[in-house]
XYZ file of C-alpha atoms in Angstrom:
208
model
C -147.420 16.136 -77.186
C -149.050 19.703 -76.615
C -147.955 21.948 -74.690
C -149.962 22.174 -71.055
C -150.465 25.223 -69.285
C -150.976 25.988 -65.385
C -154.738 26.097 -63.849
C -156.016 27.927 -60.090
C -157.628 24.190 -58.877
C -161.036 23.795 -57.938
C -162.399 22.259 -55.107
C -164.954 19.271 -56.070
C -168.214 20.235 -55.726
C -169.150 17.570 -53.240
C -166.649 18.172 -50.952
C -167.219 21.253 -48.123
C -164.227 23.318 -48.425
C -164.339 23.906 -44.257
C -163.201 19.943 -44.407
C -160.686 20.618 -46.460
C -157.092 19.341 -44.386
C -155.243 23.072 -44.013
C -151.908 23.605 -43.086
C -149.658 26.439 -42.005
C -148.623 28.149 -44.828
C -144.956 28.279 -46.346
C -143.483 32.195 -46.708
C -141.083 31.971 -48.577
C -143.547 29.580 -51.243
C -146.083 31.659 -51.066
C -144.888 35.515 -51.270
C -142.117 33.536 -54.232
C -145.614 32.657 -55.615
C -147.062 36.069 -55.155
C -143.942 37.529 -57.412
C -144.262 35.061 -59.517
C -147.184 35.484 -60.658
C -147.442 38.942 -61.158
C -144.120 38.876 -63.158
C -146.089 36.732 -65.455
C -143.440 33.686 -65.030
C -145.957 31.369 -66.609
C -146.373 32.855 -70.300
C -142.622 33.293 -69.843
C -141.980 29.926 -69.597
C -144.557 28.645 -71.294
C -143.946 30.993 -74.253
C -139.575 29.058 -73.638
C -141.109 25.468 -74.014
C -143.718 26.350 -76.925
C -141.089 25.511 -79.427
C -140.252 21.762 -77.908
C -144.112 20.963 -77.552
C -146.571 19.972 -81.175
C -148.741 22.669 -81.503
C -152.013 20.456 -81.530
C -151.342 16.613 -81.487
C -151.107 14.797 -78.244
C -152.226 14.723 -74.802
C -151.257 18.044 -72.836
C -147.712 17.954 -70.860
C -147.232 19.041 -67.737
C -146.872 22.999 -67.779
C -144.163 24.383 -67.638
C -144.459 26.803 -64.588
C -145.531 23.625 -62.388
C -142.207 21.932 -63.961
C -140.007 24.393 -63.112
C -141.633 25.197 -59.645
C -140.837 21.721 -59.033
C -137.235 21.837 -60.346
C -136.552 24.884 -57.518
C -138.339 23.707 -54.584
C -135.961 20.736 -55.248
C -132.442 22.779 -55.108
C -133.713 25.529 -52.526
C -134.664 21.924 -50.379
C -131.537 19.998 -51.521
C -133.555 17.395 -52.437
C -131.503 15.464 -54.044
C -133.840 12.999 -56.737
C -136.439 13.833 -59.171
C -137.996 11.010 -56.769
C -137.273 13.123 -53.988
C -138.738 15.904 -55.875
C -141.890 14.573 -56.576
C -143.100 12.570 -53.237
C -141.745 16.145 -51.751
C -144.437 18.163 -53.706
C -147.177 15.125 -53.259
C -146.933 15.080 -49.828
C -146.606 19.114 -48.729
C -149.998 21.003 -49.139
C -147.849 23.964 -48.638
C -145.669 23.292 -51.641
C -149.612 22.253 -53.648
C -150.622 25.094 -53.221
C -147.358 26.618 -55.148
C -148.131 24.299 -57.742
C -151.588 25.251 -58.774
C -152.758 21.696 -57.640
C -155.634 20.880 -55.238
C -156.105 17.795 -52.597
C -157.802 15.603 -55.328
C -154.903 16.415 -57.600
C -151.664 13.911 -58.356
C -148.904 15.533 -58.189
C -146.406 14.686 -61.683
C -144.844 11.685 -61.041
C -141.173 11.635 -61.161
C -140.778 9.727 -64.740
C -143.205 13.369 -66.267
C -139.874 15.027 -65.326
C -137.352 12.757 -66.904
C -139.283 13.731 -70.298
C -139.587 16.947 -69.940
C -135.610 16.848 -69.050
C -135.292 15.202 -71.957
C -136.978 17.195 -74.082
C -135.910 20.363 -73.204
C -131.984 22.050 -73.935
C -129.772 23.817 -71.015
C -130.311 27.004 -71.987
C -134.100 26.669 -71.354
C -132.748 25.918 -67.477
C -130.010 28.380 -67.679
C -133.297 30.916 -68.851
C -135.925 30.516 -66.633
C -133.568 29.859 -62.850
C -131.885 33.489 -63.733
C -134.931 34.960 -64.615
C -136.146 33.896 -61.385
C -133.364 34.667 -59.218
C -133.507 38.276 -60.937
C -136.806 38.506 -59.851
C -136.280 37.530 -56.238
C -133.246 39.811 -55.942
C -135.421 42.341 -57.346
C -137.993 41.809 -54.463
C -135.168 41.399 -51.990
C -136.310 37.997 -50.928
C -132.272 36.727 -51.837
C -129.254 39.889 -52.001
C -126.150 38.737 -53.693
C -124.675 37.332 -50.618
C -127.186 35.342 -49.439
C -130.200 33.063 -50.208
C -132.228 31.651 -47.648
C -135.663 28.907 -47.120
C -136.338 28.841 -43.274
C -133.536 27.782 -42.328
C -131.335 26.482 -44.862
C -128.720 29.238 -45.793
C -127.353 29.307 -49.987
C -124.359 31.752 -50.172
C -123.185 33.144 -53.499
C -120.816 35.956 -54.936
C -122.572 39.164 -56.871
C -123.273 36.725 -60.002
C -126.556 35.581 -59.647
C -125.772 32.685 -61.958
C -122.702 31.786 -59.378
C -125.303 30.935 -56.620
C -124.645 27.605 -55.073
C -126.554 25.914 -51.955
C -124.105 26.035 -48.418
C -124.469 22.415 -47.508
C -123.799 21.302 -50.799
C -120.943 23.680 -52.254
C -123.347 23.003 -55.697
C -124.312 25.742 -58.276
C -127.971 25.319 -59.569
C -126.443 23.740 -63.085
C -124.527 21.444 -61.126
C -127.695 20.346 -59.507
C -129.531 19.285 -62.700
C -126.716 17.423 -64.157
C -126.786 14.811 -60.530
C -130.492 15.116 -61.694
C -129.812 13.228 -65.196
C -126.813 11.008 -63.461
C -129.643 10.243 -61.037
C -132.264 8.731 -64.247
C -128.723 7.627 -66.615
C -129.447 10.146 -68.725
C -125.418 11.020 -68.084
C -122.472 8.539 -66.286
C -121.964 11.378 -62.936
C -119.044 13.651 -62.870
C -119.826 14.605 -66.679
C -120.537 17.454 -68.304
C -124.172 16.350 -70.289
C -123.803 16.537 -74.175
C -125.303 19.500 -75.995
C -128.303 18.782 -78.308
C -129.679 19.964 -81.437
C -132.696 21.036 -81.771
C -135.412 20.619 -84.800
C -138.559 21.253 -85.161
C -141.213 21.348 -87.765
C -144.611 22.072 -88.132
C -145.785 18.329 -88.458
C -143.549 17.297 -84.917
C -141.198 19.689 -82.195
C -138.655 16.889 -81.414
C -134.966 17.164 -79.599
C -131.940 15.039 -81.249
C -129.129 15.017 -79.333
């Protein structure tokens, strides 16, 4: 599978722009997306994930920028499964805008999220999440004590990677581990086994 890259959505020519349904903008995600774009988030995650995809062969997969945006939605909103993340993003006009999908586009389903999660090693997730949190702190969207989305407040100490949800007490890695357990990748309550990655000029594959 080759690396997909996120593109801005285009409305089909046969639909009048004024006829498209609109919902109120989600202030947090709109501002987050603006900051991610300004900081070159998509280029950063594409470069980070490129070694785990083939350079040319295969159909382009889900763009890494879309995939990690969906995981952030799940974490910030306390969604307990990859199925729930996919449904929430498919159903919400504001989250479609956040992901860069148009009204008639299909948002990646839970099976696509599972395949990507199996492809990428844990250190990629850690680097992406810490990069986003550092950006949000620098821009004032979160502080060292709290991070909020709508009425949901998440508490944390001064260490960015130790941020936990107020409602569940989960850190980001614990949240990812629970998603893996739900898909049968690891037994619930156990840490995922470390992976070794083998990359050649002909193929890029992940081995346990």
